[in-house]
XYZ file of C-alpha atoms in Angstrom:
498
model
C 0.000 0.000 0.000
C 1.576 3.096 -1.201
C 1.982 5.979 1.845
C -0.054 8.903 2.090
C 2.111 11.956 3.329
C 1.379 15.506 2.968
C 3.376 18.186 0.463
C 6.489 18.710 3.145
C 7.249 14.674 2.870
C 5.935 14.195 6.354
C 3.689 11.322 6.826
C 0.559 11.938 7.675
C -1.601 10.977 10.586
C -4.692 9.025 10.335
C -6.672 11.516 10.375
C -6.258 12.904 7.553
C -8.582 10.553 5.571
C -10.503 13.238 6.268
C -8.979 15.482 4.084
C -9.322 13.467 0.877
C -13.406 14.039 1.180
C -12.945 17.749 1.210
C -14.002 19.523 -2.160
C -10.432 20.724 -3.366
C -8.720 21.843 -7.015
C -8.122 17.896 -7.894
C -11.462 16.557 -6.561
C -10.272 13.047 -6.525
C -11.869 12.245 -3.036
C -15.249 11.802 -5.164
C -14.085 10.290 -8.418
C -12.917 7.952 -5.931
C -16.697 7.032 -4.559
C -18.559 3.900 -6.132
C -21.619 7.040 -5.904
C -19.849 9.004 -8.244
C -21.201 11.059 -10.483
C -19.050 13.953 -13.484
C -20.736 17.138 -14.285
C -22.591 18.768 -11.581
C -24.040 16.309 -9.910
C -20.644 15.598 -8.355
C -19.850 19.027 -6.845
C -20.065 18.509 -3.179
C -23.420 20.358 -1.173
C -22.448 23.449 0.722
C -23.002 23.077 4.336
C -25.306 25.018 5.761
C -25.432 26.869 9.094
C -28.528 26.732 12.077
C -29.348 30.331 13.384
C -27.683 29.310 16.660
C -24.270 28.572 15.212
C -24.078 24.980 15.133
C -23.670 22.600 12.315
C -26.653 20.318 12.624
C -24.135 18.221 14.647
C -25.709 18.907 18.347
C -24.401 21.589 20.976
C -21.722 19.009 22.724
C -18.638 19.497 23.498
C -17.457 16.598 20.742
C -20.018 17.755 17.735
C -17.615 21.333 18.416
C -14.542 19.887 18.807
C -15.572 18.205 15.482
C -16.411 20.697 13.927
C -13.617 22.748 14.612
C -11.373 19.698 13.473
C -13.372 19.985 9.921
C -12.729 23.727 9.434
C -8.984 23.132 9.920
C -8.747 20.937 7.686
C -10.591 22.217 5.296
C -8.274 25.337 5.336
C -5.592 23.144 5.067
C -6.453 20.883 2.448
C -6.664 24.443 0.282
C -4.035 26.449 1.274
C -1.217 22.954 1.384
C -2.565 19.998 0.121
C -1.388 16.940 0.778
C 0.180 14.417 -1.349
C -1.284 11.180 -1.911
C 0.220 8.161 -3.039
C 3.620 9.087 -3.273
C 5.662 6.496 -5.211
C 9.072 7.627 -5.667
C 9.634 8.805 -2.035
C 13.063 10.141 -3.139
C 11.419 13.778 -5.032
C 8.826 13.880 -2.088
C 11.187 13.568 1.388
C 13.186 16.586 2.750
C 16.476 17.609 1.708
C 17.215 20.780 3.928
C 21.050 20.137 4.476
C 21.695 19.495 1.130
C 19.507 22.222 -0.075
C 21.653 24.705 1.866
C 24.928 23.222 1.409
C 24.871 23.584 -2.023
C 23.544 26.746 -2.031
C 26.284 28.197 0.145
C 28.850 26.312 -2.284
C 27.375 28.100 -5.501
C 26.801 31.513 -4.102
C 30.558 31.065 -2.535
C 32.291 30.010 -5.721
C 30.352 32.922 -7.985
C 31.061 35.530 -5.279
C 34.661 35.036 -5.567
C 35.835 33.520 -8.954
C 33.449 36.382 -11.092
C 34.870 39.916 -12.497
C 33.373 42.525 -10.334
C 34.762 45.275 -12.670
C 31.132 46.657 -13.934
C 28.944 48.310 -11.799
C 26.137 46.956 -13.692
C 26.918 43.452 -13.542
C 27.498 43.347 -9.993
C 24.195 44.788 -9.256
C 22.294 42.046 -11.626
C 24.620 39.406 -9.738
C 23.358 40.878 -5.975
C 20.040 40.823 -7.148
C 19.888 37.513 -8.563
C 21.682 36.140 -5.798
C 18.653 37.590 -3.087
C 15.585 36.486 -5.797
C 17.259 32.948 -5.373
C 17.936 32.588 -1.918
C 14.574 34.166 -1.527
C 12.826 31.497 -3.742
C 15.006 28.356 -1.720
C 13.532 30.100 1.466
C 9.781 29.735 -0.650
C 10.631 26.016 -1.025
C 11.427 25.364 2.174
C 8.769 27.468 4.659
C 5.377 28.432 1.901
C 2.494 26.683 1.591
C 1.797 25.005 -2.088
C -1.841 25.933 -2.201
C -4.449 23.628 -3.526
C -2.402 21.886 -6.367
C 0.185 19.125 -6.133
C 1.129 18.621 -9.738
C 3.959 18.172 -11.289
C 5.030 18.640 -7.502
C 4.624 21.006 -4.610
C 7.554 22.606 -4.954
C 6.792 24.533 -8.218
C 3.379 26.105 -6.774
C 5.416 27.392 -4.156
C 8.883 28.759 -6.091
C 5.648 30.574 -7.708
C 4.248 31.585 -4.588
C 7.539 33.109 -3.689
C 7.823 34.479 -7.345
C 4.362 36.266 -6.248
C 5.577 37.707 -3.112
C 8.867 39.147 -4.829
C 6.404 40.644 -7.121
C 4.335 42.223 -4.236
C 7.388 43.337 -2.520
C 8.400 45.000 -5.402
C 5.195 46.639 -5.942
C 5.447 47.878 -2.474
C 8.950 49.670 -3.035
C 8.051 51.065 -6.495
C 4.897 52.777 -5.165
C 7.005 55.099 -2.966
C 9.703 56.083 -5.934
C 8.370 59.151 -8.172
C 8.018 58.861 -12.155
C 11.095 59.533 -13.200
C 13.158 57.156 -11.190
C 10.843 54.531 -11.995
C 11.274 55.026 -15.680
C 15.117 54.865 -14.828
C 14.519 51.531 -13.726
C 12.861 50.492 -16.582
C 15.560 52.222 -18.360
C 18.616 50.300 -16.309
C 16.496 46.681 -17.274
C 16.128 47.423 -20.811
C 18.240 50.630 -22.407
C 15.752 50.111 -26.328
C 12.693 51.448 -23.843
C 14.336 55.477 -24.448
C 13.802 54.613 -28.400
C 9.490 53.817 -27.715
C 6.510 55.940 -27.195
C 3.322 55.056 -26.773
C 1.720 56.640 -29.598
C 4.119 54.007 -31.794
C 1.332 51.248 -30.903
C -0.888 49.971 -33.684
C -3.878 51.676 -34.598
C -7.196 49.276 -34.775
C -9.763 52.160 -34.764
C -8.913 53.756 -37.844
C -10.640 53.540 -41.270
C -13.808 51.507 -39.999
C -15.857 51.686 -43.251
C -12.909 49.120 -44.788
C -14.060 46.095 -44.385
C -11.283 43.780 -46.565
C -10.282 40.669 -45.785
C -6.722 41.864 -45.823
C -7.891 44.279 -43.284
C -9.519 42.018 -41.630
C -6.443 39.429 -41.447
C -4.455 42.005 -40.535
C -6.142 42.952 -37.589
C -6.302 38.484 -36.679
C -2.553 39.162 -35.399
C -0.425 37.228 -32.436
C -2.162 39.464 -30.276
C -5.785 37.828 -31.244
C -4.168 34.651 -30.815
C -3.168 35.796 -27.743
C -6.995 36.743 -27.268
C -8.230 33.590 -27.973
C -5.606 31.212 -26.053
C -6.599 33.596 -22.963
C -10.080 33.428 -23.222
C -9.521 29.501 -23.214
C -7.742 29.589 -20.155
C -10.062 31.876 -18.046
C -12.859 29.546 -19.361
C -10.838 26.480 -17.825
C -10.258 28.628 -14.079
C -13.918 29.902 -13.944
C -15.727 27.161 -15.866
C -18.689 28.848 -15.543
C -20.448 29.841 -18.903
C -22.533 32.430 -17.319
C -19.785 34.079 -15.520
C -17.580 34.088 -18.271
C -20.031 35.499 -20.908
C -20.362 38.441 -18.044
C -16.928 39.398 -18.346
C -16.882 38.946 -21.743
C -19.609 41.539 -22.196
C -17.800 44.163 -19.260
C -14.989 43.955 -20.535
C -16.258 45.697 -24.313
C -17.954 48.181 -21.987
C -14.829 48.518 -20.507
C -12.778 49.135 -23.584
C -15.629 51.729 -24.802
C -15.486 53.464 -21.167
C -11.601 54.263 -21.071
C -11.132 54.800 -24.586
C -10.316 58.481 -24.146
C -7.857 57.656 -22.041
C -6.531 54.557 -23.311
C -6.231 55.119 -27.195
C -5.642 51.478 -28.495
C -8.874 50.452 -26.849
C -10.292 52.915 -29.699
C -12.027 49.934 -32.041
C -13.989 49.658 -35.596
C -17.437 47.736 -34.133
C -16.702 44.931 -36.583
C -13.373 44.793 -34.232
C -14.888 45.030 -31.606
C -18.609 42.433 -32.277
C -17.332 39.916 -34.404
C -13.520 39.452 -33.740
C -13.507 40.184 -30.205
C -16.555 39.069 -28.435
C -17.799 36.041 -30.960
C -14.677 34.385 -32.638
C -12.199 35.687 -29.603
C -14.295 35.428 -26.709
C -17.031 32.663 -27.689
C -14.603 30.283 -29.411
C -11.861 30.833 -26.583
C -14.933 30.283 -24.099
C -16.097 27.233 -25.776
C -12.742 25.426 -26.285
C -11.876 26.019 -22.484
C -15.265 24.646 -21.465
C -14.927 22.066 -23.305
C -11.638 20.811 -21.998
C -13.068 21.135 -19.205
C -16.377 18.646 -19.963
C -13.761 16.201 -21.310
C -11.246 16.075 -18.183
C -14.145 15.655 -15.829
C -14.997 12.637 -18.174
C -11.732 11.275 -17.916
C -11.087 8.204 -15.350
C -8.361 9.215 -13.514
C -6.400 5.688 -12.345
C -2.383 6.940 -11.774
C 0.101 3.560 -11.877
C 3.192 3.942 -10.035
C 6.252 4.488 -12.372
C 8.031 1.628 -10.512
C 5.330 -0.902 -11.811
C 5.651 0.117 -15.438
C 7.554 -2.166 -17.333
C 8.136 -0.406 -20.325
C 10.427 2.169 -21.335
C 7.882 4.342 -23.450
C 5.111 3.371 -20.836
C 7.875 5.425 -18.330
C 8.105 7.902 -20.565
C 4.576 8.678 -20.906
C 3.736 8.423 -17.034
C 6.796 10.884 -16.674
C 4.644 13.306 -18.649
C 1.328 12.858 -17.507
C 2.958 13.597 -14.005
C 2.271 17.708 -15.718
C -1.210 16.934 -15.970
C -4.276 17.232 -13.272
C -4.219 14.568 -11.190
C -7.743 14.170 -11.088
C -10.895 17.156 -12.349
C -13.854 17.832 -10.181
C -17.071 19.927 -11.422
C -17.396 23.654 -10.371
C -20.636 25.072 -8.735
C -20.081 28.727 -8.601
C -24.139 28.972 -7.999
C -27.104 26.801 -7.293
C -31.406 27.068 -6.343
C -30.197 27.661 -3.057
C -27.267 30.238 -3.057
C -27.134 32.958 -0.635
C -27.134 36.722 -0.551
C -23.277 36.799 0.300
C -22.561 34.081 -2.410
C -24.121 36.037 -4.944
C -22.220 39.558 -3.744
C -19.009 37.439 -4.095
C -19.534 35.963 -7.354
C -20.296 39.449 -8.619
C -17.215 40.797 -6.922
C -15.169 38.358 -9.059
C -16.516 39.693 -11.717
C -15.353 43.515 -10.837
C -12.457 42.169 -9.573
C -11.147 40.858 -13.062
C -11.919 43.769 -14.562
C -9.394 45.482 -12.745
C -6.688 42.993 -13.147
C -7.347 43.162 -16.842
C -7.345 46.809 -16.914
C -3.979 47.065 -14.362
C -2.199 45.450 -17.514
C -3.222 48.063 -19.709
C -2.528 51.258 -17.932
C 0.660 49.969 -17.051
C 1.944 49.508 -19.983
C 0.461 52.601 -21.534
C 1.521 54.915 -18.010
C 5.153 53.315 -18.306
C 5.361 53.322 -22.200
C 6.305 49.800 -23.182
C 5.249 48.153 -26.507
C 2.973 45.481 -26.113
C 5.717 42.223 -26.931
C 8.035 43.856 -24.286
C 9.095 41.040 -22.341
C 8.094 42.843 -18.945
C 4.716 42.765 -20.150
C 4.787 39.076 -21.872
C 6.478 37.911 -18.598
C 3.904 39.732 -16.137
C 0.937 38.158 -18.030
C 2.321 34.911 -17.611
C 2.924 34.943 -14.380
C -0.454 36.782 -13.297
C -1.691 33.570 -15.810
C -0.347 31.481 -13.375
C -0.749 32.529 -10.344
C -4.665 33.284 -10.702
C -5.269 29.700 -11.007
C -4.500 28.553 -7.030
C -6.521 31.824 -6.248
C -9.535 31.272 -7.766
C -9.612 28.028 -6.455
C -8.857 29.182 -2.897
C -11.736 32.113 -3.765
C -13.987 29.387 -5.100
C -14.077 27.326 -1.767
C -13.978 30.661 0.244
C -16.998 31.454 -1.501
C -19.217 28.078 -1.737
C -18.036 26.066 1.383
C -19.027 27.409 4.985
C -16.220 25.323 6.911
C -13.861 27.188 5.089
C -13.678 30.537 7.041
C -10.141 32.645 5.597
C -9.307 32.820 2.193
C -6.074 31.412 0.982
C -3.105 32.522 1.263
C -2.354 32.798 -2.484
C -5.826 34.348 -3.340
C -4.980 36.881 -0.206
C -1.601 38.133 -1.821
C -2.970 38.078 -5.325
C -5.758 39.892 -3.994
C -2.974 42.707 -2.754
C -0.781 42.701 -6.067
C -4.405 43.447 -7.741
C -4.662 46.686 -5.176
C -0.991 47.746 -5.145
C -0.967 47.838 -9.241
C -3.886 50.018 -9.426
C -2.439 52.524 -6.460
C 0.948 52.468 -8.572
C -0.826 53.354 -11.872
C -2.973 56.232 -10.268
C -0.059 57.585 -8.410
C 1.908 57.664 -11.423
C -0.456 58.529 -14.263
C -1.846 61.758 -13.020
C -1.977 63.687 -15.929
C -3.711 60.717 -17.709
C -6.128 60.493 -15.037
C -6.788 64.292 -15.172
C -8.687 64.105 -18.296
C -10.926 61.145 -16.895
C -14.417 61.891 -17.794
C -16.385 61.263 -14.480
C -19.688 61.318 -15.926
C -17.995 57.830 -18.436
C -16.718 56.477 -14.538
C -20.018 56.475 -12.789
C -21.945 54.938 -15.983
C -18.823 52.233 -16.057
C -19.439 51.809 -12.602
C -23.165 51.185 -12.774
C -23.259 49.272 -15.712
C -20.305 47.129 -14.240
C -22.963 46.449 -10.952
C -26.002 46.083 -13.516
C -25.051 44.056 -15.931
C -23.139 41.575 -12.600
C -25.994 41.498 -10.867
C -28.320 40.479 -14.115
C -25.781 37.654 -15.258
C -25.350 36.110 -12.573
C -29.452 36.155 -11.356
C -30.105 34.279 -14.699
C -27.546 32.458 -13.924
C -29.708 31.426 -10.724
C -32.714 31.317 -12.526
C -31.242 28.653 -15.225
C -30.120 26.370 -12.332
C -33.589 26.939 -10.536
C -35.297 25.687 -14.146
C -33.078 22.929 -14.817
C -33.561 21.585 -11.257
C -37.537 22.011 -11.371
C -37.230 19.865 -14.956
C -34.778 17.230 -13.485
C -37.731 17.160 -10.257
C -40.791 17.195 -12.118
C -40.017 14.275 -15.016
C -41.430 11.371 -14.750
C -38.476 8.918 -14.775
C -37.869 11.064 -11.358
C -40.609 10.775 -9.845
C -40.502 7.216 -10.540
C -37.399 6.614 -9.145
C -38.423 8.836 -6.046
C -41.405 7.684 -5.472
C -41.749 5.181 -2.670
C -43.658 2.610 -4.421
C -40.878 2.204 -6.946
C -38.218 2.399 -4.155
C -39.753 -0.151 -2.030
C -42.618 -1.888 -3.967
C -42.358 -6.387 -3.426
C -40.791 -8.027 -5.699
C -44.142 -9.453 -8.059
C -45.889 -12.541 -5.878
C -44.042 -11.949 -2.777
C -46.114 -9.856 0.041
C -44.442 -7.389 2.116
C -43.671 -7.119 5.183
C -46.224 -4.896 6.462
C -49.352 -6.892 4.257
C -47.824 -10.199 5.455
C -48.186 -9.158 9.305
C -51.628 -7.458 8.359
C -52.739 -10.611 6.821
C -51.550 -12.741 10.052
């Protein structure tokens, strides 16, 4: 029987069977259930509180302690998951002492054997030399968050990569303009050369409606687009949701274009490319990823009892895929006031980390392949996913009472970028249009609020059909759950009878 230890390499007590039945980002717990069932039906009920505090449970002194126990573990099995059925206990057991041996070694033989002749090159060296102490240190003492795959350690070097990111936010909030564009100058000297007014133009000429202008506008950047669209679809999995933000985010574009001149677009842009062939196809591939992982059976063999050399191979590389997919339930009949405020909140919330990337780029004048910005979407790419899922059980399950702490400093870069581009992009900001703010702002709450009560209403409908069929009632009904089998009495007739 293969051991069950948690992400540090510590075995783990036996108590934390209890953990695999939590809801978390793998969901294997249920796939795991003779019961169980893909799509919806599979997401896990939210537990639901008594007006007196308790659980259902009892008021006793155990039923607490219990419960207590639960919401732990719960946080726990969110914020550092566990690793189950480890197999090659070598990549999964601690190596602290070696870790910092040759660590010391490396930063002792590059200290003294380099040429410390250019100022430059000594400060990139110093620098480097802190980011990766700083991300052994990440390793060694931060949490993984909900994922385990390809291994623990990754989700927290990114962790760390996040905090370095937040830190740095911090310092460059209390540097003025010009210093910070000395920075940027320092990192990459071909930044003097660019202006912003160098970007492409896409709102030009609108009555032109070629299909050279039209493939000339389908650039990397709609690929780009497209691929993202995908992705978000596979975080949020929620076509409702989705289609909200799809919708804001045009109404976004139209709402800052005065200040934001590449958001200026020809409405064929804008309609067709953006929203249907971007958006919807993006949407629907991610989605349906998404239908077919949940589909999928996962069964992992060790590597060890794999005979083959290509079989190897191929387990090697599934290791970089999900270990198991459970279905998301962002909303159901019976969500609450506070659910629904937070799923709208996500949606406001998004906006704002999509328009952080935007302003920054245009505030600090970088062209739109820099790789500051590439890099920065990649990692924000990457470090939304444990966030939302940390948000996600936040949100939808009641024994979970702090966010995580990946969703909690994501939720602080978010704040810190938009203080840094306000700070620094005053004159921009001076010819903000207040009256174009408020209506952003209310259509923003509006538009929220309506997708995600039809969202509601759609689950409400598709649960009154599911109730009201007749193969349901059927199989509900107690005749058909307990009726004798034909020419046998039951129990109850049989004593009647007597």
């Amino acid at each position: 029987m293969k051991k069950r230890t948690n992400s540090r390499g510590t075995p783990s007590s036996s108590g934390d069977a209890l953990l695999a039945t939590t809801s978390s980002s793998a969901g294997d717990a249920e796939r795991d259930h003779p019961a169980y069932k893909s799509g919806a039906a599979s997401a896990p009920a939210t537990p639901t509180k008594r007006r007196d505090g308790s659980d259902g449970s009892g008021s006793s002194a155990g039923a607490r302690r219990k419960r207590k126990d639960e919401i732990a573990q719960t946080f726990v099995i969110v914020n550092e998951r566990p690793v189950d059925d480890i197999s090659l206990d070598f990549f999964y057991k601690p190596h602290t002492i070696t870790l910092l041996a040759v660590s010391v070694l490396a930063v002792m033989y590059f200290a003294f054997v380099r040429n410390e002749a250019n100022v430059d090159e000594n400060l990139w060296a110093g620098l480097l030399c802190i980011v990766f102490f700083f991300l052994i240190v990440s390793v060694i003492a931060f949490p993984n968050g909900p994922f385990t795959r390809p291994h623990p350690a990754v989700w927290r070097i990114l962790f760390g990569c996040s905090v370095l990111y937040l830190l740095t936010l911090q310092f460059l909030m209390f540097q003025n303009y010009p210093t910070i564009r000395s920075i940027f100058y320092w990192i990459d000297p071909k930044l003097k050369n660019f202006h912003i007014d160098m970007e492409k133009e896409y709102g030009v000429n609108c009555s032109d409606i070629s299909w050279d202008r039209v493939k000339g506008h389908l650039d990397v950047f709609a690929w780009g687009h497209f691929l993202g669209w995908a992705f978000k679809a596979i975080l949020i999995r929620h076509m409702g949701i989705l289609w909200a933000i799809s919708v804001m985010w045009e109404i976004t574009e139209i709402t800052f274009a005065h200040l934001l001149p590449n958001f200026i677009e020809c409405w064929w842009d804008a309609l067709i490319l953006d929203v249907i062939i971007c958006n919807g196809l993006g949407i629907w591939m991610g989605l349906k990823i998404c239908q077919i992982l949940e589909m999928r059976e996962y069964k992992w063999a060790s590597i060890k009892d794999i005979s083959t050399t290509t079989g190897k191979i191929k387990r090697a590389m599934l290791q970089f895929t999900p270990e198991s997919w459970s279905a998301i339930r962002w909303l159901d009949p019976k969500s609450t006031a506070m659910r629904f405020a937070a799923v709208i909140q996500l949606v406001i919330f998004w906006q704002v980390t999509e328009l952080n990337t935007f302003f920054l780029k245009h505030i600090f004048e970088m062209p739109p392949d820099h790789f500051i910005v590439i890099g920065r979407l990649i990692f924000i790419g990457l470090f939304v996913a444990p966030s939302v899922r940390q948000y996600y059980v936040y949100v939808t399950d009641t024994r979970c009472k702090r966010v995580g702490t990946q969703c909690w400093v994501y939720g602080a870069i978010m704040v810190s970028e938009a203080i840094l581009c306000i700070k620094n992009g005053k004159e921009l900001f001076e010819r903000t249009q207040a009256i174009n703010i408020v209506l952003w702002l209310t259509v923003q709450v509006i538009i929220s609020v309506a997708f995600v009560y039809l969202a509601v209403y759609w689950q409400q409908r598709q649960l009154k059909k599911v109730s009201s069929s007749p193969a349901k009632r059927k199989e509900t009904s107690p005749a058909s759950s307990s009726s004798p089998s034909k020419g046998k009495l039951s129990p109850q007739k049989e004593k009647k009878l007597k």
